[in-house]
XYZ file of C-alpha atoms in Angstrom:
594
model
C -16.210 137.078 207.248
C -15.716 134.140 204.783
C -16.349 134.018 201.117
C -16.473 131.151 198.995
C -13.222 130.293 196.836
C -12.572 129.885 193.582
C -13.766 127.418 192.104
C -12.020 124.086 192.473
C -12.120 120.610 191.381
C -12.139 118.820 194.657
C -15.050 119.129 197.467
C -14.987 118.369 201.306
C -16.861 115.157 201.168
C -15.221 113.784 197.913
C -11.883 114.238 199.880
C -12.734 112.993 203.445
C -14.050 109.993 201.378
C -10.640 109.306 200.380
C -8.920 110.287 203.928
C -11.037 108.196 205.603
C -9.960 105.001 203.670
C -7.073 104.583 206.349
C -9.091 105.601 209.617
C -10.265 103.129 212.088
C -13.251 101.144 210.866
C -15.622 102.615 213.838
C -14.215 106.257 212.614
C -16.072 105.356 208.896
C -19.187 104.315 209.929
C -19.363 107.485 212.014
C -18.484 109.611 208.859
C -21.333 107.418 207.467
C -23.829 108.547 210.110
C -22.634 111.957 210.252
C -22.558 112.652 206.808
C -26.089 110.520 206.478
C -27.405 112.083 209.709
C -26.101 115.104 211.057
C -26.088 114.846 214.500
C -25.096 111.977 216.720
C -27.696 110.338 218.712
C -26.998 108.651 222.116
C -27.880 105.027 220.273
C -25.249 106.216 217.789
C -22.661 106.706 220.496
C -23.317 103.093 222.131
C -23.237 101.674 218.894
C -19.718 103.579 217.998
C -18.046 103.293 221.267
C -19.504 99.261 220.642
C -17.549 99.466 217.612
C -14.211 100.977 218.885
C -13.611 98.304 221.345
C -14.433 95.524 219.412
C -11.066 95.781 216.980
C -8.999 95.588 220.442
C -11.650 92.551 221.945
C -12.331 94.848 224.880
C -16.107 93.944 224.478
C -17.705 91.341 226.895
C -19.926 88.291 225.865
C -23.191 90.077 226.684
C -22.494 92.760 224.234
C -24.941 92.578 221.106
C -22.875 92.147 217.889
C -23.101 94.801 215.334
C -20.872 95.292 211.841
C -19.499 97.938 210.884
C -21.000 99.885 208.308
C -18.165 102.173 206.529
C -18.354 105.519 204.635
C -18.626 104.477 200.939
C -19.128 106.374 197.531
C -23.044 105.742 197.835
C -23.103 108.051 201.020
C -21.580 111.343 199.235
C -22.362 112.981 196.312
C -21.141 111.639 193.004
C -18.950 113.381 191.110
C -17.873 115.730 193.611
C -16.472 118.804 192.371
C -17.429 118.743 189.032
C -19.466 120.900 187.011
C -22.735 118.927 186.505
C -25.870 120.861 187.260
C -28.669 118.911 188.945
C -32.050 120.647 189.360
C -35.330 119.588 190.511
C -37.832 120.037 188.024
C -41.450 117.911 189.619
C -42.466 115.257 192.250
C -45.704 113.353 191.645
C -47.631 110.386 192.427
C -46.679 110.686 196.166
C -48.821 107.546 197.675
C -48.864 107.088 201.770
C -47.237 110.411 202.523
C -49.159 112.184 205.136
C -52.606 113.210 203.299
C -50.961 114.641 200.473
C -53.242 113.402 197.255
C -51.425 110.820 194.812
C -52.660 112.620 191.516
C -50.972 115.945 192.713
C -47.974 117.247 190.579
C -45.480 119.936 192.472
C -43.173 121.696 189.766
C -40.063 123.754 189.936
C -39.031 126.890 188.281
C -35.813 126.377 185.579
C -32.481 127.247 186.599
C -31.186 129.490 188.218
C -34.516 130.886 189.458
C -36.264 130.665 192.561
C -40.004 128.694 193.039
C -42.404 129.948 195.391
C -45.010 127.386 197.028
C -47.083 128.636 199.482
C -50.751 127.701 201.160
C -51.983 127.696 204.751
C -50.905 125.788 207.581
C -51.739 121.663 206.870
C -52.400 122.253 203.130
C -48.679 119.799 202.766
C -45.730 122.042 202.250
C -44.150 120.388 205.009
C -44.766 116.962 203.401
C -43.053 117.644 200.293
C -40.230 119.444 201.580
C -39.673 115.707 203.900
C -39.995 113.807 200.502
C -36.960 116.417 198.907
C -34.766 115.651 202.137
C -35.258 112.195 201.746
C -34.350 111.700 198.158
C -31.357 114.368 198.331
C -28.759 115.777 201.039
C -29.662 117.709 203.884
C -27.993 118.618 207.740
C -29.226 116.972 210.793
C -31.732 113.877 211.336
C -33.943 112.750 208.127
C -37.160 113.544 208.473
C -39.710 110.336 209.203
C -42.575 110.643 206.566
C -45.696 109.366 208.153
C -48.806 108.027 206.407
C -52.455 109.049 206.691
C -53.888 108.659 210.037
C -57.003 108.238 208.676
C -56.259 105.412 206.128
C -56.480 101.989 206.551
C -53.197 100.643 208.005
C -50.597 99.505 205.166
C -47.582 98.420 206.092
C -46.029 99.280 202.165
C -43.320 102.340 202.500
C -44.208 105.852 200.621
C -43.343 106.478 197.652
C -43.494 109.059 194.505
C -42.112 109.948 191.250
C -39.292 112.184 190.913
C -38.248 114.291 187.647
C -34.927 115.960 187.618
C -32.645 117.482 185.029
C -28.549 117.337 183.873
C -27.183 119.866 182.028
C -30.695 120.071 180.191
C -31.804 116.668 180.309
C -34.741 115.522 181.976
C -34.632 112.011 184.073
C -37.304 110.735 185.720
C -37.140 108.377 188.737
C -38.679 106.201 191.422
C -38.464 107.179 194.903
C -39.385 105.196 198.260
C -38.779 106.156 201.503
C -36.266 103.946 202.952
C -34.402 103.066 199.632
C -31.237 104.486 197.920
C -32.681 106.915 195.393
C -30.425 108.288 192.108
C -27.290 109.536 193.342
C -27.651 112.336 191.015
C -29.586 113.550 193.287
C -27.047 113.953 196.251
C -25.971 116.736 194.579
C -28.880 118.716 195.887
C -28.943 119.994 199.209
C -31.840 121.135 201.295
C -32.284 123.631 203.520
C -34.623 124.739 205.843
C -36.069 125.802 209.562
C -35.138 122.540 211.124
C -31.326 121.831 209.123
C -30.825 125.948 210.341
C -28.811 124.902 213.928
C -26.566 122.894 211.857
C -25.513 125.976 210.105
C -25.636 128.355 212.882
C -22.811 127.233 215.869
C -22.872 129.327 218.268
C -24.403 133.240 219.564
C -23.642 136.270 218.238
C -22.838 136.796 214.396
C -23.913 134.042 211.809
C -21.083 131.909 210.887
C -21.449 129.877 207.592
C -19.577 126.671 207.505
C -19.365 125.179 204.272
C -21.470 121.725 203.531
C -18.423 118.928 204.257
C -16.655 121.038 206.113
C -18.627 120.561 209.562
C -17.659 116.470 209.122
C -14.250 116.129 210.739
C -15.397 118.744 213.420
C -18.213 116.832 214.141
C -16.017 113.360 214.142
C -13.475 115.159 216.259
C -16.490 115.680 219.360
C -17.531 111.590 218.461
C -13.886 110.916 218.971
C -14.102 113.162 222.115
C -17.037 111.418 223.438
C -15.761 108.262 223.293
C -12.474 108.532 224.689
C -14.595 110.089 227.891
C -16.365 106.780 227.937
C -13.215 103.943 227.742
C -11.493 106.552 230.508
C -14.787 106.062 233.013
C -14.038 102.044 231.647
C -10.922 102.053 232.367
C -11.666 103.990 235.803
C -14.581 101.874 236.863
C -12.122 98.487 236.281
C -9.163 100.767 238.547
C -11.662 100.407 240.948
C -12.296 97.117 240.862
C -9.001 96.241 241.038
C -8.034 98.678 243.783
C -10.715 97.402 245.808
C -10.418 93.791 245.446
C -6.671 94.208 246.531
C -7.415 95.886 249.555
C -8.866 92.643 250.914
C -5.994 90.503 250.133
C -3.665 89.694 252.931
C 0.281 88.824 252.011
C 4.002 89.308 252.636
C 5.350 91.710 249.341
C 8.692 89.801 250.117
C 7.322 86.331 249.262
C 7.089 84.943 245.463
C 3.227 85.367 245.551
C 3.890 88.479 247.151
C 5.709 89.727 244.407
C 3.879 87.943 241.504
C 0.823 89.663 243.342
C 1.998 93.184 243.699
C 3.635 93.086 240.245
C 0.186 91.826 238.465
C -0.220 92.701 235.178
C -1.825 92.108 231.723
C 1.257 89.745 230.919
C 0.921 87.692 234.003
C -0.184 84.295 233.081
C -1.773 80.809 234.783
C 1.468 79.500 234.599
C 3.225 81.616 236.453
C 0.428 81.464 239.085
C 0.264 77.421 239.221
C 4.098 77.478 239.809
C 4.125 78.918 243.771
C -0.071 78.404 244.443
C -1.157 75.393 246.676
C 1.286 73.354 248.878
C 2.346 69.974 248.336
C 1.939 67.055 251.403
C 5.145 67.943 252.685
C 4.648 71.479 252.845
C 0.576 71.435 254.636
C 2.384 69.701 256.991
C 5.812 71.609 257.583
C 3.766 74.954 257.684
C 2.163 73.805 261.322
C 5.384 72.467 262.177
C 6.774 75.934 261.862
C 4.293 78.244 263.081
C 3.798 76.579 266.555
C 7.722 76.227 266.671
C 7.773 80.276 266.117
C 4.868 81.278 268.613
C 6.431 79.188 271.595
C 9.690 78.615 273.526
C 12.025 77.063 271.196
C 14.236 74.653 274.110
C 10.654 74.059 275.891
C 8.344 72.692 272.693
C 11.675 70.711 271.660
C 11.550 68.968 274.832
C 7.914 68.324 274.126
C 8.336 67.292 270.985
C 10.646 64.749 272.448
C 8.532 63.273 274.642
C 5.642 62.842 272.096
C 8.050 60.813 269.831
C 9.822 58.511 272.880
C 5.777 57.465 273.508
C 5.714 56.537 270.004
C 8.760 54.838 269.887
C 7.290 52.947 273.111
C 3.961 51.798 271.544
C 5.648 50.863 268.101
C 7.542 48.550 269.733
C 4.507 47.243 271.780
C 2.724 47.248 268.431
C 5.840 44.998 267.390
C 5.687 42.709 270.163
C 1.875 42.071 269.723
C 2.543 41.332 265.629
C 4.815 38.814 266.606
C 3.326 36.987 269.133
C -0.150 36.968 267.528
C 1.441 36.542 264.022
C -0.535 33.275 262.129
C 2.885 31.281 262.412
C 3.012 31.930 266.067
C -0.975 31.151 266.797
C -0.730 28.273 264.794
C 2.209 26.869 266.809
C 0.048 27.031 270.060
C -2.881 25.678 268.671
C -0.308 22.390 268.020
C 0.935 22.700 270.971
C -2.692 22.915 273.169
C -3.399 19.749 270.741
C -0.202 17.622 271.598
C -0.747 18.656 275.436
C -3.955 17.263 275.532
C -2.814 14.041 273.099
C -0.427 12.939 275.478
C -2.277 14.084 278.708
C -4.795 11.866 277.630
C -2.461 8.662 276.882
C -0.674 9.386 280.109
C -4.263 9.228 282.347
C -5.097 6.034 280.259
C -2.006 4.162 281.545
C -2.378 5.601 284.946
C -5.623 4.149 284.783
C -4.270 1.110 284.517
C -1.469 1.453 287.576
C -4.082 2.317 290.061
C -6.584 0.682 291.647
C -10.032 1.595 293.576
C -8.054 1.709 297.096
C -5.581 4.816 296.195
C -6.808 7.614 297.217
C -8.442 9.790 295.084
C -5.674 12.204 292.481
C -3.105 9.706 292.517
C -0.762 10.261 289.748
C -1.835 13.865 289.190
C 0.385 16.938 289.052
C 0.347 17.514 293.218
C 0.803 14.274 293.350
C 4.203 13.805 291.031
C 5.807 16.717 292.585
C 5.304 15.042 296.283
C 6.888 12.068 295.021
C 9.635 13.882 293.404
C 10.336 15.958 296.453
C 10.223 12.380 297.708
C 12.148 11.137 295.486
C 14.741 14.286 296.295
C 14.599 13.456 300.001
C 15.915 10.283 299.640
C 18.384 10.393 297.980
C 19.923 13.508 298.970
C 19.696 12.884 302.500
C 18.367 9.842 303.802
C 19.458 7.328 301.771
C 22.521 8.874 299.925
C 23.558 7.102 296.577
C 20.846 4.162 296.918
C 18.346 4.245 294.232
C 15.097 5.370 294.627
C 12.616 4.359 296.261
C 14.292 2.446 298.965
C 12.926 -1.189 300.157
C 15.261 -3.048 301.445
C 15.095 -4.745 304.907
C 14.535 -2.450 308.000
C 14.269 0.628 304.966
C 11.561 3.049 305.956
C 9.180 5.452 303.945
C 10.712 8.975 303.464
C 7.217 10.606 303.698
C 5.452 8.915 306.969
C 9.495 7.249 307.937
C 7.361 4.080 309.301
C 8.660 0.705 308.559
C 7.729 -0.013 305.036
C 5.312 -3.364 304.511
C 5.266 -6.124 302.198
C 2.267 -3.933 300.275
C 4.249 -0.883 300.555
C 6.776 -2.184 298.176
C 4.651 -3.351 295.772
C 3.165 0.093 295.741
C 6.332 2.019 296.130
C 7.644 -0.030 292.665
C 4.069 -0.017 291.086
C 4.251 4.426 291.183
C 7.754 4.741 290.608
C 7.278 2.278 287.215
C 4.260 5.202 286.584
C 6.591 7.848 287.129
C 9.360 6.683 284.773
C 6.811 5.547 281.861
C 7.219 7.117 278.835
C 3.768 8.727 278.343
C 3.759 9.971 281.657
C 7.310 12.249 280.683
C 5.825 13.221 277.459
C 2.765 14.259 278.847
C 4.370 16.586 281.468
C 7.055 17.917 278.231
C 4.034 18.880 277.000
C 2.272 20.475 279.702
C 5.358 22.478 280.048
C 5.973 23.570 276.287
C 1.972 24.501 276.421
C 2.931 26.515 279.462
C 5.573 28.498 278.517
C 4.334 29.771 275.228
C 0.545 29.975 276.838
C 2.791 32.539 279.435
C 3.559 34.823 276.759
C 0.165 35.415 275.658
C -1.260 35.407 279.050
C 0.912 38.436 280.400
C 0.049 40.179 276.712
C -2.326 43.153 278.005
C -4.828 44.973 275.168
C -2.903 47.948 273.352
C -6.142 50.179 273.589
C -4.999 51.708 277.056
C -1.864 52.081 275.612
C -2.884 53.914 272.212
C -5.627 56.206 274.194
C -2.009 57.516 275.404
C -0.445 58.645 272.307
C -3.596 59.576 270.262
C -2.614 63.139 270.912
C 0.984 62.668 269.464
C -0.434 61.855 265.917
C -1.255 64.824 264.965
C 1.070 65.129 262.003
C -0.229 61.748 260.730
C -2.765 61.979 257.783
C -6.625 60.795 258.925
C -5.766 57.463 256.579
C -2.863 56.742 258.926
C -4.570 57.338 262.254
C -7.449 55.403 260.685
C -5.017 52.408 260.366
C -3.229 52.487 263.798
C -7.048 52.852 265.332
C -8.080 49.828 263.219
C -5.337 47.558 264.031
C -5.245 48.613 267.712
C -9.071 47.064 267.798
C -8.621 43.862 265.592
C -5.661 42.778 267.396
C -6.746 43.376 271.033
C -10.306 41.341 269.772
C -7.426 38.616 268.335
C -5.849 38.747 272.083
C -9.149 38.085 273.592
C -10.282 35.099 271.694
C -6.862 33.262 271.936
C -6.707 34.027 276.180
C -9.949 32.607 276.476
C -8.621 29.361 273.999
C -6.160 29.435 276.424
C -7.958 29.686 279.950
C -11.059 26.924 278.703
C -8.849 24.629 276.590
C -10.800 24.923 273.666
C -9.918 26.415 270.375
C -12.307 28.814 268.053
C -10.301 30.375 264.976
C -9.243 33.894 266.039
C -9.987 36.509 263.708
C -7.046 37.967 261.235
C -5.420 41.521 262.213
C -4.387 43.550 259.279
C -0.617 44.715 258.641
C 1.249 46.315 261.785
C 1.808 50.166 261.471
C 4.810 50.123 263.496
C 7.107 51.378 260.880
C 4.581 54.565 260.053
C 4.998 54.672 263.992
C 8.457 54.760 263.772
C 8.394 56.850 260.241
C 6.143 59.552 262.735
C 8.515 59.323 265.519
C 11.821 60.023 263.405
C 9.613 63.094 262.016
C 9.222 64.295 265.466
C 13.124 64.159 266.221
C 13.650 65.903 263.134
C 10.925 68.519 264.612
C 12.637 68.898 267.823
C 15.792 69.628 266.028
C 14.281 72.281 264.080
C 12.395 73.604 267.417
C 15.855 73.785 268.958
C 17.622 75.539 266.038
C 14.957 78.546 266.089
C 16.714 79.743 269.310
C 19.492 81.094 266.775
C 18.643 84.513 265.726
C 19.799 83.559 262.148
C 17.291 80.325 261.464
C 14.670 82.093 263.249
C 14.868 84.536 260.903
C 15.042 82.208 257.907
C 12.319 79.764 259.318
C 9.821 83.217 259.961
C 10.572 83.389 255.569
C 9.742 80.022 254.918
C 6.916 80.022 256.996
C 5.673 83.594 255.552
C 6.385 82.038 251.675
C 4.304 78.667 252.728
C 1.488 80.971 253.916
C 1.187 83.056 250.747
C 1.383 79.845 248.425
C -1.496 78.700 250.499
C -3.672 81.447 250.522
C -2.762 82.120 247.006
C -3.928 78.137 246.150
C -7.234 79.376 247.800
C -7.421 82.579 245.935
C -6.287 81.506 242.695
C -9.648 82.336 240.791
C -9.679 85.707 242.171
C -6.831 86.334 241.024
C -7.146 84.949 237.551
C -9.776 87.473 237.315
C -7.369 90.256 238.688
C -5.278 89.526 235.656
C -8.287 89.505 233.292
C -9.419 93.243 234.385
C -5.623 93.870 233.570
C -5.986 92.617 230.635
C -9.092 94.703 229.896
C -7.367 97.782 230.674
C -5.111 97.100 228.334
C -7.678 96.698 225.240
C -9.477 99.516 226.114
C -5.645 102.052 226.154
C -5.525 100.214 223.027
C -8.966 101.347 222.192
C -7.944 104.989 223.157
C -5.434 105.470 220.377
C -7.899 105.044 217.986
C -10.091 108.323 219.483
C -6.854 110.292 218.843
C -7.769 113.781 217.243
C -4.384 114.933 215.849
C -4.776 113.512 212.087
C -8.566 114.534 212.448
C -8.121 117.969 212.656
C -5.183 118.149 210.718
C -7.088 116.868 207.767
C -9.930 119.576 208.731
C -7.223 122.301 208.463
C -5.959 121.118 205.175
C -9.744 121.010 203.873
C -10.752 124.625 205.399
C -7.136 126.091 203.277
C -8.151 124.606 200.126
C -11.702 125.431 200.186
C -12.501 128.766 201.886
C -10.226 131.707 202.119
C -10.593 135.158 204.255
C -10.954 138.231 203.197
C -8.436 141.168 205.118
């Protein structure tokens, strides 16, 4: 058994008061509720374990905010461990406590004696022995004084009068429930039925443990308690994280691969940003190399091939059509339609004027010039070789009907050959031929819409913008073809409308991608850049899916992050200097007899 020591100048909770000065803020409010309270209640532990994490910022938003509230002088008694002598001597004037009467005076024995109160069950013992444990010390919860059920409600706390006495002095105070009374007072301590588990620990023979001494014990199973909880944390955010990467899908050889699988409370957004997402280059080399690595290398090269030699074919048909419907060019016909029909129309004036009502009827026209020039070659080619033509000299006949040519025949003969040589008549015909040529060019032109309907399929590694260009210029030039062909064919002229700028060299641009393709398609046939092209493709996969996932695993990090607060947390529930503290208290303060 124990016995107390000698006496000493120090006491338990004068000296955890200093110890505690350098403990964990969390660990001095608990000191203040144990000290205050006794026992721990579960809204004690929430608040605590609240308290613990917030040092280490391991609490979340929706956490409510509390302050800490440390172990201070006013919570022990003062003086501790010196001689003073407090004892109770009366408590009066107790007003809205239970049905006790307010004119009622309870008074104590002198010291050291002993001061019996006794009545039957109700008469109020229990009331006044609430008010003591209020005012004073005592183990365990504080008693909640109650007022009269039977009163009118009053929402004022209890209160009384209190007379006590120091080394023979008598001091008389004010006490209300709720408020700090004299801490003279904390030098008494109250005992009773309910404070009696706080004394007795366990089965079997009584065990006295010394008022202060129960503290650090009591912190020690706080402590305890809450390193239980931030391990179930800490468990519950292993889970998490376990279970979200179980659903992710990547190559632990690739950079994200490796930034993933080595995720920790240090990774950063930085680091993430740098290999997340591809760039336009790489969205479109990653198709590029996953349909060269899932077919026959020689085989899609070949295909590849032929996809850019139809490009090559329509950008140059795209070419041709720019040029030959450019403004310069369409401008140039339209002056050339004009000037035909300028000197078309001078040249059927003066034939007008060379033929009379008796010729027959498309004299001087087209059919009709080239008979006279085939005439015309006749003659002097054959019949009448080196004489000028036409021939009318005596006994000369006409090439064409080779009858003897008249008087009138050689009027006529002169009178179309003068038509033939005139001026406007040669410019007229220049014309006609000019028109023709050029008009040939845009006559054989045939609408690039069949054409493009060909190599739609090949523009796959075009963005929509550039197919949406191509498709646009394809329409407004075939519509520019149309108007100027019909210009042409009813030798009028409406305005065409304008095409916009030829995407022949993005045609081209596409097509020199495509041989660069089929060069790469041809290259995975090598064991060695099969092997190399299978790691760029796997790297440009995982940057891509990490771009996707990059909030996911932002919040990856932050659960890292959170574990590491809360094994920050944990080495502030340590128990070492606890109990250490606990043994040095128990040697100075209670000794065993052999």
């Amino acid at each position: 058994m124990t016995t107390p020591a000698q006496p000493s100048q120090i006491s338990a909770l004068g000296e955890i008061l200093k110890w505690s000065t350098n403990r964990p803020d969390w660990q001095r409010d608990a000191l203040r509720r144990i000290i205050a309270y006794g026992a721990i209640a579960k809204d004690d532990f929430q608040e605590l374990d609240h308290l613990c994490r917030v040092k280490h910022g391991a609490t979340t938003p929706s956490d409510p905010p509390l302050i800490v509230k440390p172990l201070d002088s006013t919570h022990v008694p003062q003086g501790a461990g010196s001689q003073t002598s407090v004892n109770l001597v009366s408590i009066s004037n107790l007003q809205g406590v239970n049905r006790l009467p307010p004119n009622q005076t309870i008074s104590f024995g002198g010291s050291p004696g002993l001061t019996v109160i006794y009545g039957d069950n109700g008469s109020g013992k229990s009331g006044y022995a609430r008010v003591i444990k209020k005012a004073c010390r005592t183990r365990g919860s504080l008693p909640i004084i109650r007022r009269d059920t039977f009163a009118p409600a009053d929402s004022t706390p209890s209160t009384g009068t209190i007379v006590f006495s120091t080394n023979g002095t008598n001091h008389t105070v004010g006490w209300q429930d709720g408020a700090s009374c004299d801490t003279r007072l904390s030098h008494v301590f109250v005992f009773d039925s309910f404070t009696a588990e706080n004394y007795l620990e366990q089965d079997g023979p009584a065990t006295f443990t010394p008022h202060g001494l129960d503290v650090l014990p009591r912190l020690t199973k706080v402590c305890d308690a809450i390193s239980e909880r931030l391990k179930e944390s800490i468990q519950t955010i292993r889970s998490q994280i376990a279970n979200t990467t179980d659903t992710w899908k990547y190559t632990q050889t690739t950079a994200a691969g490796k930034l993933i699988a080595g995720l920790s409370f240090e990774s950063n957004e930085s680091e993430l940003d740098a290999i997340s997402g591809l760039d336009a280059a790489q969205k479109q080399r990653l198709p590029e190399l996953t349909e060269t690595l899932k077919s026959d290398p020689k085989q899609k090269a070949r295909e590849t091939r032929a996809s850019k030699n139809r490009l090559e074919t329509f950008a140059q048909k795209v070419k041709t059509a720019t040029a030959n419907l450019a403004d310069e060019q369409i401008t140039t016909l339209k002056a050339l339609v004009d000037n035909a029909k300028t000197t078309s129309d001078a040249a059927k004036t003066f034939a007008a004027s060379q033929f009379d009502s008796g010729d027959l009827v498309g004299t001087g026209n087209d059919s009709w010039r080239q008979l006279w020039e085939a005439a015309r070659l006749f003659s002097t080619s054959s019949a009448y070789l080196e004489m000028d033509f036409p021939v009318t000299e005596d006994e000369a006949r006409c090439v064409l009907c080779q009858q003897a040519i008249s008087p009138e025949a050689v009027k006529r003969f002169k009178d179309f050959e003068s038509f033939c040589k005139d001026q406007s008549q040669q410019l007229a015909a220049k014309a006609v031929k000019t028109l023709k040529d050029a008009a040939d060019k845009i006559k054989l032109m045939t609408a690039l819409a069949d054409e493009y309907s060909k190599i739609e399929a090949d523009l796959g590694a075009t963005t929509p913008e550039q197919v949406s260009s191509i498709a646009d210029f394809v329409k407004e030039a075939d519509e520019r073809l149309a108007a100027i062909q019909v210009n042409l064919a009813n030798d009028t002229w409406t305005p065409p409308a304008a095409i916009p700028a030829s995407p022949a060299d993005s045609i081209i641009l596409l097509a020199n991608l495509l041989e660069s393709r089929a060069k790469t398609e041809e290259s995975a046939h090598d064991p060695a850049v099969r092997k190399l092209m299978e790691a760029e493709r796997d790297e440009l996969i995982d940057r891509e899916w990490l771009g996707r996932m990059k909030n996911e695993v932002l919040a990856q990090i932050e659960r890292h992050k959170q574990i590491a607060k809360l094994e920050s947390c944990q080495k502030d529930v340590g128990t070492k200097g606890i109990t250490t503290k606990n043994s040095e208290l128990t040697k100075s303060l209670v000794r065993r007899r052999q």
